[in-house]
Amino acid sequence: MSFNIMLKPVGAACNLECRYCYYLDKRNLYPDAAHTLMSDELLEYFVRQYIEAQPTREVLFVWHGGETLLRPLSFYQRALELEQRYAGWHTISNCIQTNGTLLNDAWCTFFRDSNWLVGVSIDGPEKYHDAYRRSRGNAPSFHRVMRGIELLNRHSVDWNAMAVVNNLNAAHPLEVYHFLKDIGCHYMQFTPIVERILPGGSSHSLASAADQDAPLADYSVSPRQWGDFNCAIFDEWVRRDVGSYFVQLFDATLANWMGVPPGVCSMARTCGHAGVMEYNGDVYACDHFVFPPYRLGNIRSSTLSAMMLSPRQQAFGQSKFDSLPMQCLRCKYLFACNGECPKNRILRTAEGEPGLNYLCQGYYRFFNHVAPYMDFMRNELSHRRPAANVMLHLDEL
């Protein structure tokens, strides 16, 4: 059984302090650490073990932050050398997430020449991006991010946009979508922000049972906004952009309509195959569950396989489906969302069962809206015809 590990080479360290960031609080996991930088020795240990543990030819390395580019370019050049040394019969791919503010010609040349996919965090036009994505000194970041994107485009680096959908930009879906297209983005990932303010003023999406009534952060997207946002972009996409521009939620929805793996854990029936390793070798069940109860162990004292394939981790992944309330199990679109991510299951159903996804109404509206088009595209693909044919038959749907 294969699994993925999201690597945190700088832990939660970042040169920005985005108001809604779910990972900044992870600095509190290691309060006594002088720094949160992965050592070269641990990097080699991980690379070798991670590759050896994979039963498939394709092995994907995912570098995530914090801000990944706080490590020097030499760190990733070393990682690439190690990947090549231990690759064996495997084919290695890399993707890296960044806020884009530290990109320069040297970084972009490396990413292009090494075929790395770069995910850039950008929330749309300047007025929406800068509302929450600011530096520790509260300075805006938009123009620095745009300079980085311009360099990626100039160097022909493959990149995608990772946009957080919040209470502000959710009201302007087409403005966000057209902006991303205009800056050369063909692959878009829209992530809804759902956070609660917990006692003491901290915020994160995972709360204990005692925190179920904690208020939502004001920047959280509402279920209605989330549904309207995706429906509006889908209507534009299905008329003009199928096969040319790719939106993660649309791709995952079509995959579930086809009965094939959706490619994103939040929309899959079960999860648990995508863990996280912090800078010091600690491994956690999931990027959104980096809390002490979900620590699986440390790579220095246990193998990645032993941790990720353990009964404990398997139970974590299976609980994604097993913990669904009856309302979800009766829903005609259960196959399409599978309850989405457990981190967002903070509501109770009308019958009082816990575990209802906060965004349920928004997802239901979206699936109901796109169903005729998904049916058509599924039929085209099952007959080995392109899904883009839907654009020629809109009047019939």
Short mmCIF file of C-alpha atoms in Angstrom, two decimals:
data_model
loop_
_atom_site.label_atom_id
_atom_site.label_comp_id
_atom_site.label_asym_id
_atom_site.label_seq_id
_atom_site.Cartn_x
_atom_site.Cartn_y
_atom_site.Cartn_z
CA MET A 1 0.00 0.00 0.00
CA SER A 2 1.40 3.39 -1.00
CA PHE A 3 1.25 6.55 1.07
CA ASN A 4 2.38 10.15 0.84
CA ILE A 5 4.24 12.27 3.36
CA MET A 6 4.05 16.06 3.29
CA LEU A 7 7.45 17.29 4.42
CA LYS A 8 7.86 20.41 6.59
CA PRO A 9 11.55 21.38 6.16
CA VAL A 10 11.10 24.60 8.17
CA GLY A 11 8.23 23.52 10.40
CA ALA A 12 5.74 26.37 10.84
CA ALA A 13 8.33 29.12 10.27
CA CYS A 14 7.17 31.74 7.77
CA ASN A 15 8.03 35.26 6.64
CA LEU A 16 4.32 36.11 6.50
CA GLU A 17 1.68 35.96 9.20
CA CYS A 18 -1.56 35.39 7.34
CA ARG A 19 -4.48 35.97 9.64
CA TYR A 20 -6.25 32.72 8.76
CA CYS A 21 -3.18 30.44 8.64
CA TYR A 22 -3.95 27.10 10.26
CA TYR A 23 -0.29 26.16 10.65
CA LEU A 24 1.23 29.11 12.52
CA ASP A 25 -0.01 27.70 15.83
CA LYS A 26 2.19 24.64 15.26
CA ARG A 27 5.11 26.73 16.49
CA ASN A 28 3.71 25.97 19.94
CA LEU A 29 4.41 22.25 19.44
CA TYR A 30 8.14 22.85 19.93
CA PRO A 31 8.42 25.95 22.15
CA ASP A 32 11.95 25.12 23.27
CA ALA A 33 13.40 24.70 19.78
CA ALA A 34 16.10 27.22 18.88
CA HIS A 35 15.13 26.83 15.24
CA THR A 36 12.90 24.59 13.16
CA LEU A 37 15.19 23.59 10.32
CA MET A 38 15.49 20.02 9.11
CA SER A 39 19.05 18.75 9.28
CA ASP A 40 20.85 17.36 6.24
CA GLU A 41 21.25 14.05 8.07
CA LEU A 42 17.50 13.74 8.69
CA LEU A 43 16.77 14.78 5.11
CA GLU A 44 18.86 11.89 3.77
CA TYR A 45 17.29 9.48 6.23
CA PHE A 46 13.80 10.50 5.08
CA VAL A 47 14.52 10.46 1.35
CA ARG A 48 16.00 6.99 1.41
CA GLN A 49 13.30 5.50 3.64
CA TYR A 50 10.41 7.23 1.83
CA ILE A 51 11.49 5.93 -1.58
CA GLU A 52 12.18 2.42 -0.31
CA ALA A 53 8.71 2.26 1.28
CA GLN A 54 6.83 2.94 -1.96
CA PRO A 55 5.48 -0.07 -3.90
CA THR A 56 4.63 2.05 -6.95
CA ARG A 57 6.96 3.34 -9.64
CA GLU A 58 5.86 6.95 -9.18
CA VAL A 59 7.07 8.59 -5.97
CA LEU A 60 5.93 12.13 -5.17
CA PHE A 61 7.78 14.39 -2.76
CA VAL A 62 5.64 17.20 -1.34
CA TRP A 63 7.47 20.11 0.30
CA HIS A 64 5.26 22.30 2.47
CA GLY A 65 5.44 25.02 5.08
CA GLY A 66 5.49 27.35 6.83
CA GLU A 67 7.39 28.98 4.04
CA THR A 68 9.52 26.38 2.28
CA LEU A 69 11.87 28.88 0.66
CA LEU A 70 13.26 29.90 4.03
CA ARG A 71 15.61 26.97 3.44
CA PRO A 72 18.37 27.92 0.98
CA LEU A 73 18.38 26.63 -2.57
CA SER A 74 21.30 24.37 -1.66
CA PHE A 75 18.99 22.37 0.65
CA TYR A 76 16.70 21.42 -2.23
CA GLN A 77 19.63 20.81 -4.56
CA ARG A 78 20.87 18.36 -1.95
CA ALA A 79 17.39 16.79 -1.77
CA LEU A 80 17.39 16.32 -5.53
CA GLU A 81 20.80 14.63 -5.39
CA LEU A 82 19.54 12.27 -2.70
CA GLU A 83 16.41 11.44 -4.66
CA GLN A 84 18.52 10.53 -7.67
CA ARG A 85 20.90 8.47 -5.53
CA TYR A 86 18.15 6.37 -3.95
CA ALA A 87 15.60 6.35 -6.78
CA GLY A 88 16.39 2.82 -7.95
CA TRP A 89 13.55 1.69 -10.24
CA HIS A 90 11.31 4.58 -9.15
CA THR A 91 10.43 7.75 -11.03
CA ILE A 92 10.61 10.78 -8.76
CA SER A 93 8.44 13.91 -8.89
CA ASN A 94 8.44 16.99 -6.68
CA CYS A 95 5.97 19.69 -5.82
CA ILE A 96 6.54 22.57 -3.44
CA GLN A 97 4.21 25.08 -1.82
CA THR A 98 5.31 28.69 -1.35
CA ASN A 99 3.82 32.10 -0.73
CA GLY A 100 5.91 33.30 -3.67
CA THR A 101 7.50 36.30 -1.98
CA LEU A 102 11.04 34.86 -1.95
CA LEU A 103 11.18 33.61 -5.53
CA ASN A 104 14.05 34.84 -7.70
CA ASP A 105 15.76 33.83 -10.94
CA ALA A 106 17.87 31.15 -9.26
CA TRP A 107 14.88 29.46 -7.65
CA CYS A 108 12.89 29.52 -10.88
CA THR A 109 15.77 28.15 -12.94
CA PHE A 110 16.09 25.26 -10.48
CA PHE A 111 12.37 24.49 -10.54
CA ARG A 112 12.25 24.57 -14.33
CA ASP A 113 15.36 22.49 -14.90
CA SER A 114 14.30 19.92 -12.26
CA ASN A 115 10.65 19.81 -13.37
CA TRP A 116 9.24 20.78 -9.98
CA LEU A 117 5.60 21.84 -9.74
CA VAL A 118 5.20 25.02 -7.69
CA GLY A 119 2.04 25.82 -5.77
CA VAL A 120 1.66 29.53 -5.06
CA SER A 121 -0.66 30.88 -2.39
CA ILE A 122 -2.64 33.76 -3.85
CA ASP A 123 -6.21 34.71 -2.99
CA GLY A 124 -7.13 36.78 -6.03
CA PRO A 125 -6.79 40.48 -6.86
CA GLU A 126 -4.85 42.77 -4.56
CA LYS A 127 -7.78 43.97 -2.43
CA TYR A 128 -8.76 40.41 -1.51
CA HIS A 129 -5.26 38.96 -1.23
CA ASP A 130 -3.90 41.70 1.01
CA ALA A 131 -6.91 41.64 3.33
CA TYR A 132 -5.50 38.65 5.22
CA ARG A 133 -2.14 37.69 3.67
CA ARG A 134 0.24 40.14 5.32
CA SER A 135 3.69 40.13 6.91
CA ARG A 136 4.42 40.08 10.63
CA GLY A 137 4.71 43.84 10.46
CA ASN A 138 1.28 43.98 8.80
CA ALA A 139 2.73 44.95 5.44
CA PRO A 140 0.84 43.78 2.31
CA SER A 141 2.28 40.93 0.27
CA PHE A 142 0.44 41.07 -3.06
CA HIS A 143 3.09 42.83 -5.15
CA ARG A 144 5.86 40.57 -3.86
CA VAL A 145 3.78 37.51 -4.73
CA MET A 146 3.02 38.86 -8.19
CA ARG A 147 6.70 39.48 -8.81
CA GLY A 148 7.31 35.82 -7.97
CA ILE A 149 4.57 34.67 -10.33
CA GLU A 150 5.96 36.82 -13.12
CA LEU A 151 9.34 35.12 -12.61
CA LEU A 152 7.73 31.67 -12.73
CA ASN A 153 6.04 32.57 -16.00
CA ARG A 154 9.20 34.10 -17.43
CA HIS A 155 11.15 30.92 -16.69
CA SER A 156 8.33 28.63 -17.92
CA VAL A 157 7.92 26.94 -14.54
CA ASP A 158 4.81 24.78 -14.05
CA TRP A 159 2.76 26.31 -11.24
CA ASN A 160 -0.72 26.30 -9.83
CA ALA A 161 -2.69 28.69 -7.65
CA MET A 162 -3.67 27.76 -4.12
CA ALA A 163 -6.40 30.23 -3.21
CA VAL A 164 -8.03 30.38 0.20
CA VAL A 165 -11.74 31.19 -0.11
CA ASN A 166 -12.79 33.43 2.76
CA ASN A 167 -15.64 35.73 3.68
CA LEU A 168 -14.36 38.48 1.35
CA ASN A 169 -13.25 36.93 -1.95
CA ALA A 170 -16.08 34.37 -1.81
CA ALA A 171 -18.47 37.15 -2.80
CA HIS A 172 -16.53 37.78 -6.04
CA PRO A 173 -15.97 34.37 -7.67
CA LEU A 174 -15.69 35.48 -11.30
CA GLU A 175 -13.36 38.33 -10.42
CA VAL A 176 -11.07 35.82 -8.68
CA TYR A 177 -11.34 33.28 -11.50
CA HIS A 178 -10.66 35.77 -14.31
CA PHE A 179 -7.77 37.27 -12.37
CA LEU A 180 -6.08 33.87 -12.02
CA LYS A 181 -6.57 33.19 -15.71
CA ASP A 182 -5.17 36.60 -16.60
CA ILE A 183 -1.92 35.96 -14.69
CA GLY A 184 -1.33 32.71 -16.57
CA CYS A 185 -2.73 30.16 -14.13
CA HIS A 186 -4.24 27.01 -15.66
CA TYR A 187 -4.50 24.93 -12.46
CA MET A 188 -6.50 26.27 -9.54
CA GLN A 189 -7.12 24.94 -6.07
CA PHE A 190 -9.79 26.72 -4.03
CA THR A 191 -9.69 25.90 -0.32
CA PRO A 192 -12.52 27.02 1.97
CA ILE A 193 -11.41 28.52 5.26
CA VAL A 194 -13.37 27.26 8.26
CA GLU A 195 -11.85 28.21 11.61
CA ARG A 196 -13.18 28.67 15.13
CA ILE A 197 -11.95 31.00 17.82
CA LEU A 198 -11.05 28.92 20.84
CA PRO A 199 -10.52 30.01 24.45
CA GLY A 200 -7.44 32.17 24.67
CA GLY A 201 -7.98 33.65 21.21
CA SER A 202 -6.27 30.98 19.13
CA SER A 203 -7.97 29.62 16.05
CA HIS A 204 -7.91 26.29 14.28
CA SER A 205 -10.36 24.04 12.54
CA LEU A 206 -9.97 21.04 14.83
CA ALA A 207 -11.60 21.36 18.23
CA SER A 208 -12.47 18.94 20.96
CA ALA A 209 -16.01 18.08 21.91
CA ALA A 210 -15.88 20.77 24.58
CA ASP A 211 -15.22 23.38 21.90
CA GLN A 212 -18.18 22.54 19.64
CA ASP A 213 -19.88 25.84 20.42
CA ALA A 214 -16.78 27.97 19.83
CA PRO A 215 -17.62 30.84 17.47
CA LEU A 216 -16.41 30.88 13.90
CA ALA A 217 -13.65 33.28 12.97
CA ASP A 218 -15.02 36.23 11.04
CA TYR A 219 -12.92 35.40 7.99
CA SER A 220 -14.52 31.96 7.58
CA VAL A 221 -16.51 31.37 4.42
CA SER A 222 -20.21 30.63 4.92
CA PRO A 223 -21.82 27.48 3.46
CA ARG A 224 -23.96 29.60 1.13
CA GLN A 225 -20.93 31.59 -0.05
CA TRP A 226 -19.00 28.38 -0.71
CA GLY A 227 -21.81 26.93 -2.80
CA ASP A 228 -22.41 30.13 -4.75
CA PHE A 229 -18.67 30.64 -5.33
CA ASN A 230 -18.18 27.23 -6.93
CA CYS A 231 -21.41 27.34 -8.94
CA ALA A 232 -20.51 30.71 -10.46
CA ILE A 233 -17.02 29.60 -11.47
CA PHE A 234 -18.32 26.28 -12.77
CA ASP A 235 -20.84 28.06 -15.03
CA GLU A 236 -18.02 30.08 -16.56
CA TRP A 237 -15.67 27.11 -16.81
CA VAL A 238 -18.16 24.70 -18.38
CA ARG A 239 -18.96 27.18 -21.14
CA ARG A 240 -15.45 28.19 -22.13
CA ASP A 241 -12.63 26.43 -20.33
CA VAL A 242 -13.11 22.65 -20.07
CA GLY A 243 -9.84 20.99 -21.03
CA SER A 244 -7.91 24.27 -20.94
CA TYR A 245 -8.22 25.31 -17.30
CA PHE A 246 -8.42 22.91 -14.38
CA VAL A 247 -10.13 23.44 -11.03
CA GLN A 248 -9.35 20.82 -8.39
CA LEU A 249 -12.91 20.54 -7.06
CA PHE A 250 -14.34 20.09 -10.56
CA ASP A 251 -11.79 17.39 -11.39
CA ALA A 252 -12.41 15.58 -8.09
CA THR A 253 -16.17 15.77 -8.55
CA LEU A 254 -15.99 14.32 -12.04
CA ALA A 255 -13.73 11.54 -10.79
CA ASN A 256 -16.22 10.61 -8.09
CA TRP A 257 -18.97 10.73 -10.71
CA MET A 258 -16.90 8.25 -12.72
CA GLY A 259 -16.30 6.02 -9.70
CA VAL A 260 -12.52 6.49 -9.76
CA PRO A 261 -10.23 7.93 -7.03
CA PRO A 262 -10.75 11.70 -6.83
CA GLY A 263 -7.09 12.56 -6.35
CA VAL A 264 -7.75 14.64 -3.23
CA CYS A 265 -8.21 13.06 0.19
CA SER A 266 -10.98 15.40 1.35
CA MET A 267 -13.32 14.02 -1.34
CA ALA A 268 -12.32 10.37 -0.98
CA ARG A 269 -14.29 7.74 0.95
CA THR A 270 -11.42 7.20 3.38
CA CYS A 271 -8.19 9.02 4.14
CA GLY A 272 -5.10 8.36 6.24
CA HIS A 273 -2.68 7.85 3.34
CA ALA A 274 -1.29 11.41 3.46
CA GLY A 275 0.75 12.09 6.57
CA VAL A 276 3.03 14.92 7.64
CA MET A 277 6.62 14.91 8.85
CA GLU A 278 7.81 17.89 10.85
CA TYR A 279 11.34 19.28 10.70
CA ASN A 280 12.50 17.06 13.60
CA GLY A 281 11.17 13.77 12.23
CA ASP A 282 7.85 13.67 14.09
CA VAL A 283 5.14 12.13 11.91
CA TYR A 284 1.46 13.10 12.21
CA ALA A 285 -1.70 11.57 10.80
CA CYS A 286 -2.60 14.50 8.52
CA ASP A 287 -1.66 18.10 7.76
CA HIS A 288 -4.85 19.33 9.44
CA PHE A 289 -4.40 17.07 12.45
CA VAL A 290 -0.92 18.10 13.58
CA PHE A 291 -1.79 17.89 17.26
CA PRO A 292 -0.20 15.70 19.97
CA PRO A 293 -3.02 13.10 19.97
CA TYR A 294 -2.35 12.44 16.27
CA ARG A 295 1.43 12.07 16.49
CA LEU A 296 2.34 8.64 15.12
CA GLY A 297 5.97 8.62 16.21
CA ASN A 298 9.35 9.78 14.99
CA ILE A 299 11.28 8.54 11.98
CA ARG A 300 14.38 8.03 14.11
CA SER A 301 12.66 5.41 16.26
CA SER A 302 10.12 3.94 13.84
CA THR A 303 9.85 3.47 10.09
CA LEU A 304 7.52 5.48 7.89
CA SER A 305 5.83 2.26 6.82
CA ALA A 306 5.26 1.13 10.39
CA MET A 307 3.67 4.45 11.28
CA MET A 308 1.61 5.09 8.15
CA LEU A 309 0.40 1.49 7.80
CA SER A 310 -0.24 0.98 11.50
CA PRO A 311 -3.69 -0.11 12.74
CA ARG A 312 -3.95 3.26 14.46
CA GLN A 313 -3.47 5.21 11.21
CA GLN A 314 -5.72 2.85 9.28
CA ALA A 315 -8.45 3.40 11.87
CA PHE A 316 -7.95 7.16 11.52
CA GLY A 317 -8.47 6.92 7.77
CA GLN A 318 -11.46 4.59 7.99
CA SER A 319 -13.19 6.78 10.57
CA LYS A 320 -13.65 9.42 7.88
CA PHE A 321 -16.52 7.33 6.52
CA ASP A 322 -17.50 5.33 9.59
CA SER A 323 -18.19 8.47 11.65
CA LEU A 324 -20.63 10.00 9.17
CA PRO A 325 -24.06 10.85 10.59
CA MET A 326 -27.20 9.24 9.16
CA GLN A 327 -28.06 12.42 7.26
CA CYS A 328 -24.91 11.96 5.19
CA LEU A 329 -25.45 8.25 4.69
CA ARG A 330 -28.93 8.98 3.27
CA CYS A 331 -27.73 11.80 1.01
CA LYS A 332 -27.86 11.19 -2.74
CA TYR A 333 -24.52 12.98 -3.13
CA LEU A 334 -22.64 10.96 -0.53
CA PHE A 335 -20.60 9.40 -3.34
CA ALA A 336 -19.52 12.87 -4.48
CA CYS A 337 -18.22 14.35 -1.22
CA ASN A 338 -17.97 11.50 1.31
CA GLY A 339 -18.52 14.04 4.05
CA GLU A 340 -15.55 16.12 2.86
CA CYS A 341 -12.74 16.70 5.36
CA PRO A 342 -13.32 15.63 8.99
CA LYS A 343 -11.78 18.90 10.16
CA ASN A 344 -14.91 20.72 8.96
CA ARG A 345 -17.44 18.40 10.63
CA ILE A 346 -18.41 20.76 13.42
CA LEU A 347 -22.22 20.79 13.20
CA ARG A 348 -25.00 18.55 14.43
CA THR A 349 -27.77 17.27 12.20
CA ALA A 350 -31.44 18.10 12.76
CA GLU A 351 -31.65 14.81 14.68
CA GLY A 352 -28.82 15.91 16.97
CA GLU A 353 -26.07 13.66 15.58
CA PRO A 354 -22.58 15.18 15.59
CA GLY A 355 -20.26 15.13 12.61
CA LEU A 356 -22.16 17.14 10.01
CA ASN A 357 -19.86 19.13 7.75
CA TYR A 358 -20.15 22.88 8.22
CA LEU A 359 -20.07 23.34 4.44
CA CYS A 360 -22.71 20.67 3.72
CA GLN A 361 -25.32 23.04 2.34
CA GLY A 362 -22.79 24.65 0.03
CA TYR A 363 -21.55 21.33 -1.32
CA TYR A 364 -25.10 20.07 -1.81
CA ARG A 365 -25.98 23.18 -3.80
CA PHE A 366 -22.88 22.73 -5.94
CA PHE A 367 -23.43 19.02 -6.65
CA ASN A 368 -27.09 19.60 -7.44
CA HIS A 369 -26.15 22.41 -9.81
CA VAL A 370 -23.46 20.51 -11.72
CA ALA A 371 -25.16 17.08 -11.84
CA PRO A 372 -26.44 17.29 -15.46
CA TYR A 373 -23.02 18.39 -16.72
CA MET A 374 -21.22 15.71 -14.72
CA ASP A 375 -23.59 13.08 -16.12
CA PHE A 376 -22.82 14.26 -19.64
CA MET A 377 -19.04 14.35 -19.15
CA ARG A 378 -19.08 10.93 -17.50
CA ASN A 379 -20.87 9.54 -20.55
CA GLU A 380 -18.39 11.17 -22.93
CA LEU A 381 -15.39 9.83 -21.05
CA SER A 382 -16.89 6.34 -20.79
CA HIS A 383 -17.14 6.34 -24.59
CA ARG A 384 -13.55 7.60 -24.94
CA ARG A 385 -14.64 11.05 -26.03
CA PRO A 386 -13.30 14.27 -24.49
CA ALA A 387 -15.16 15.80 -21.58
CA ALA A 388 -14.75 19.16 -23.33
CA ASN A 389 -17.58 18.09 -25.66
CA VAL A 390 -19.91 19.36 -22.94
CA MET A 391 -19.25 22.88 -24.22
CA LEU A 392 -20.93 21.91 -27.52
CA HIS A 393 -24.12 20.62 -25.90
CA LEU A 394 -24.93 23.17 -23.20
CA ASP A 395 -28.34 23.98 -24.67
CA GLU A 396 -29.38 20.36 -24.20
CA LEU A 397 -28.52 20.27 -20.49
#
